[in-house]
């Protein structure tokens, strides 16, 4: 199996093993408590793989492209999330391969040896946090740090049977890293088990405001604080199962059976959650135009970020990604204005939906990963189908956790919980209940 780690140029004076000691002096000397100290959470003994978009002082950042590496200086500061993980005791194992500029969901980068999906070798690994996912699923690391703009944590997690969390937008600063589309860029991580995901989340989200999924209520919907001594108080999380999306997924039969089990738990009366069906009439992604809206807004920002560099450098970029970049250049201001209006309307719609439910249950991906020998048309169709699902959290700036629940045709897949802003840790608690 090819290595998911990026090799450090021989002329670079600092190597990957010493990178954990390459933090800014201010961080080392500061008397400010570290994330690990504030949470009481130690990550000592956990190996960390870092997507090659995050800057680490003294190590080059390639962003998946040799021309980017050649035209950018070695970083002089380290990303704050990387700092948090190192301060909590995690051991840095290396920077990992990413799809070029993180503008893909398939985990295929022509500049590196082909990454192999360790869990389903006949299928693509998924991207763009491809190397971080492979490092974790191959047991070369315990924590795969990545980014998620249009699904780059959720997709490889689904394709490789990992737990993955895309955090609430702006919950974690995207400092000292290569941006893709800042209005959608988030930081996330993948692990092999839920306990590790929770530990990492507590460390990384230590500074982020968090909320519960549901407010304690009584039968009439009154806040629990108003009826503190009432025996009728409940604090049930209302799960909105988006039926048509679950049933239309390739793993729809498995999802339906799993949902039936959840309904039985809910009917027992002490499960801590209820299940509410969400129909296509209530969440019609085609009518809401989520995928197209996301593509336009993301594409316009990508060109704002990288257009000048592409024009000046004429970098060697994979054909399919270059086609999308060329399209990004053509997006008009009128198209952006219209897409922004659609985004606002979608956010308002989702907020109204969250008045009746607390969390959405959806398929993370339409099915298992495409095969490695899939043609360009198949991969393009897969990308479009992916964006229809991943754009829900993207457009609404919401957290999403992938649960690796199923295996279909010897390849993994699963479902996701999408929560309200700031409910990242609460989603993990709910996932624990649902998968116990």
Short mmCIF file of N, CA and C in Angstrom, two decimals, residues 58-120:
data_model
loop_
_atom_site.label_atom_id
_atom_site.label_comp_id
_atom_site.label_asym_id
_atom_site.label_seq_id
_atom_site.Cartn_x
_atom_site.Cartn_y
_atom_site.Cartn_z
N UNK A 58 8.09 25.45 10.14
CA UNK A 58 9.30 24.76 9.70
C UNK A 58 9.07 23.66 8.69
N UNK A 59 7.81 23.30 8.43
CA UNK A 59 7.50 22.28 7.43
C UNK A 59 6.78 22.91 6.24
N UNK A 60 7.12 22.51 5.03
CA UNK A 60 6.43 23.08 3.86
C UNK A 60 4.99 22.60 3.77
N UNK A 61 4.14 23.41 3.17
CA UNK A 61 2.76 23.03 2.88
C UNK A 61 2.60 22.97 1.37
N UNK A 62 2.18 21.81 0.86
CA UNK A 62 2.09 21.63 -0.59
C UNK A 62 0.67 21.75 -1.12
N UNK A 63 -0.34 21.61 -0.25
CA UNK A 63 -1.74 21.68 -0.68
C UNK A 63 -2.04 20.72 -1.83
N UNK A 64 -1.32 19.63 -1.88
CA UNK A 64 -1.58 18.61 -2.88
C UNK A 64 -1.05 18.90 -4.27
N UNK A 65 -0.20 19.93 -4.40
CA UNK A 65 0.26 20.30 -5.74
C UNK A 65 1.71 20.77 -5.70
N UNK A 66 2.59 20.18 -6.53
CA UNK A 66 4.01 20.56 -6.52
C UNK A 66 4.26 22.03 -6.87
N UNK A 67 3.43 22.60 -7.74
CA UNK A 67 3.61 24.00 -8.10
C UNK A 67 3.24 24.93 -6.95
N UNK A 68 2.27 24.52 -6.15
CA UNK A 68 1.96 25.30 -4.95
C UNK A 68 3.15 25.27 -4.00
N UNK A 69 3.69 24.08 -3.82
CA UNK A 69 4.86 23.92 -2.93
C UNK A 69 6.02 24.80 -3.40
N UNK A 70 6.24 24.83 -4.73
CA UNK A 70 7.38 25.56 -5.28
C UNK A 70 7.21 27.08 -5.21
N UNK A 71 5.98 27.55 -5.09
CA UNK A 71 5.74 29.00 -5.16
C UNK A 71 5.33 29.60 -3.81
N UNK A 72 5.43 28.81 -2.74
CA UNK A 72 5.06 29.32 -1.42
C UNK A 72 6.16 29.01 -0.41
N UNK A 73 6.39 29.94 0.47
CA UNK A 73 7.48 29.79 1.45
C UNK A 73 7.08 28.83 2.57
N UNK A 74 8.09 28.36 3.28
CA UNK A 74 7.86 27.46 4.42
C UNK A 74 7.19 28.24 5.54
N UNK A 75 6.11 27.73 6.11
CA UNK A 75 5.38 28.45 7.16
C UNK A 75 6.25 28.77 8.38
N UNK A 76 5.95 29.89 8.99
CA UNK A 76 6.67 30.32 10.19
C UNK A 76 5.79 30.22 11.43
N UNK A 77 4.55 29.73 11.27
CA UNK A 77 3.64 29.57 12.40
C UNK A 77 2.83 28.29 12.19
N UNK A 78 2.28 27.78 13.29
CA UNK A 78 1.54 26.52 13.28
C UNK A 78 0.06 26.77 13.51
N UNK A 79 -0.78 26.06 12.78
CA UNK A 79 -2.22 26.15 12.94
C UNK A 79 -2.62 25.87 14.40
N UNK A 80 -3.60 26.61 14.89
CA UNK A 80 -3.96 26.53 16.31
C UNK A 80 -4.58 25.19 16.69
N UNK A 81 -5.30 24.53 15.79
CA UNK A 81 -5.86 23.22 16.11
C UNK A 81 -4.76 22.17 16.22
N UNK A 82 -3.78 22.25 15.34
CA UNK A 82 -2.62 21.36 15.46
C UNK A 82 -1.94 21.59 16.80
N UNK A 83 -1.79 22.85 17.19
CA UNK A 83 -1.20 23.19 18.49
C UNK A 83 -1.99 22.55 19.63
N UNK A 84 -3.31 22.66 19.59
CA UNK A 84 -4.14 22.09 20.65
C UNK A 84 -3.91 20.59 20.79
N UNK A 85 -3.87 19.90 19.67
CA UNK A 85 -3.70 18.45 19.69
C UNK A 85 -2.32 18.05 20.22
N UNK A 86 -1.31 18.80 19.79
CA UNK A 86 0.04 18.52 20.29
C UNK A 86 0.15 18.84 21.77
N UNK A 87 -0.43 19.95 22.19
CA UNK A 87 -0.39 20.33 23.61
C UNK A 87 -1.10 19.30 24.48
N UNK A 88 -2.11 18.63 23.91
CA UNK A 88 -2.85 17.61 24.67
C UNK A 88 -2.11 16.28 24.70
N UNK A 89 -0.97 16.20 23.99
CA UNK A 89 -0.14 15.00 24.08
C UNK A 89 -0.11 14.14 22.85
N UNK A 90 -0.85 14.49 21.80
CA UNK A 90 -0.83 13.68 20.58
C UNK A 90 0.56 13.72 19.94
N UNK A 91 0.93 12.61 19.31
CA UNK A 91 2.23 12.49 18.65
C UNK A 91 2.08 12.69 17.15
N UNK A 92 2.76 13.68 16.63
CA UNK A 92 2.69 14.01 15.20
C UNK A 92 3.42 12.96 14.38
N UNK A 93 2.70 12.35 13.42
CA UNK A 93 3.27 11.31 12.58
C UNK A 93 3.63 11.80 11.18
N UNK A 94 3.05 12.91 10.76
CA UNK A 94 3.39 13.44 9.44
C UNK A 94 2.21 14.14 8.80
N UNK A 95 2.51 14.85 7.72
CA UNK A 95 1.48 15.50 6.92
C UNK A 95 1.02 14.53 5.84
N UNK A 96 -0.27 14.61 5.52
CA UNK A 96 -0.85 13.60 4.64
C UNK A 96 -1.30 14.17 3.30
N UNK A 97 -1.35 13.29 2.32
CA UNK A 97 -1.75 13.65 0.97
C UNK A 97 -3.18 14.18 0.97
N UNK A 98 -3.39 15.25 0.21
CA UNK A 98 -4.73 15.79 0.00
C UNK A 98 -4.99 15.92 -1.50
N UNK A 99 -6.24 15.89 -1.89
CA UNK A 99 -6.57 16.20 -3.27
C UNK A 99 -6.10 17.62 -3.57
N UNK A 100 -5.78 17.91 -4.82
CA UNK A 100 -5.18 19.20 -5.17
C UNK A 100 -6.05 20.38 -4.73
N UNK A 101 -5.45 21.26 -3.92
CA UNK A 101 -6.11 22.44 -3.36
C UNK A 101 -7.37 22.08 -2.58
N UNK A 102 -7.52 20.79 -2.29
CA UNK A 102 -8.70 20.26 -1.57
C UNK A 102 -9.98 20.37 -2.39
N UNK A 103 -9.85 20.49 -3.70
CA UNK A 103 -11.03 20.71 -4.56
C UNK A 103 -11.45 19.41 -5.25
N UNK A 104 -11.71 18.39 -4.46
CA UNK A 104 -12.20 17.11 -4.99
C UNK A 104 -12.74 16.31 -3.82
N UNK A 105 -13.52 15.29 -4.13
CA UNK A 105 -14.07 14.42 -3.10
C UNK A 105 -13.68 12.96 -3.29
N UNK A 106 -12.71 12.72 -4.18
CA UNK A 106 -12.46 11.34 -4.58
C UNK A 106 -11.16 10.73 -4.06
N UNK A 107 -10.23 11.54 -3.59
CA UNK A 107 -9.01 10.96 -3.02
C UNK A 107 -8.03 10.47 -4.06
N UNK A 108 -8.03 11.09 -5.22
CA UNK A 108 -7.11 10.71 -6.29
C UNK A 108 -6.26 11.92 -6.66
N UNK A 109 -4.96 11.81 -6.48
CA UNK A 109 -4.06 12.92 -6.78
C UNK A 109 -2.95 12.40 -7.70
N UNK A 110 -2.91 12.94 -8.90
CA UNK A 110 -2.00 12.42 -9.93
C UNK A 110 -0.53 12.64 -9.59
N UNK A 111 -0.23 13.52 -8.64
CA UNK A 111 1.14 13.84 -8.29
C UNK A 111 1.74 12.88 -7.26
N UNK A 112 0.93 11.97 -6.76
CA UNK A 112 1.38 11.02 -5.74
C UNK A 112 0.99 9.61 -6.15
N UNK A 113 1.67 8.59 -5.61
CA UNK A 113 1.22 7.22 -5.86
C UNK A 113 -0.24 7.05 -5.44
N UNK A 114 -0.97 6.22 -6.16
CA UNK A 114 -2.40 6.04 -5.91
C UNK A 114 -2.65 5.57 -4.48
N UNK A 115 -3.46 6.31 -3.75
CA UNK A 115 -3.83 5.89 -2.40
C UNK A 115 -4.79 4.71 -2.49
N UNK A 116 -4.59 3.74 -1.59
CA UNK A 116 -5.45 2.55 -1.54
C UNK A 116 -6.38 2.68 -0.34
N UNK A 117 -7.65 2.44 -0.57
CA UNK A 117 -8.62 2.38 0.52
C UNK A 117 -8.38 1.09 1.30
N UNK A 118 -7.84 1.16 2.53
CA UNK A 118 -7.48 -0.07 3.25
C UNK A 118 -8.67 -0.95 3.59
N UNK A 119 -9.86 -0.38 3.67
CA UNK A 119 -11.04 -1.14 4.06
C UNK A 119 -11.73 -1.77 2.86
N UNK A 120 -11.63 -1.11 1.70
CA UNK A 120 -12.25 -1.61 0.47
C UNK A 120 -11.31 -1.29 -0.69
#
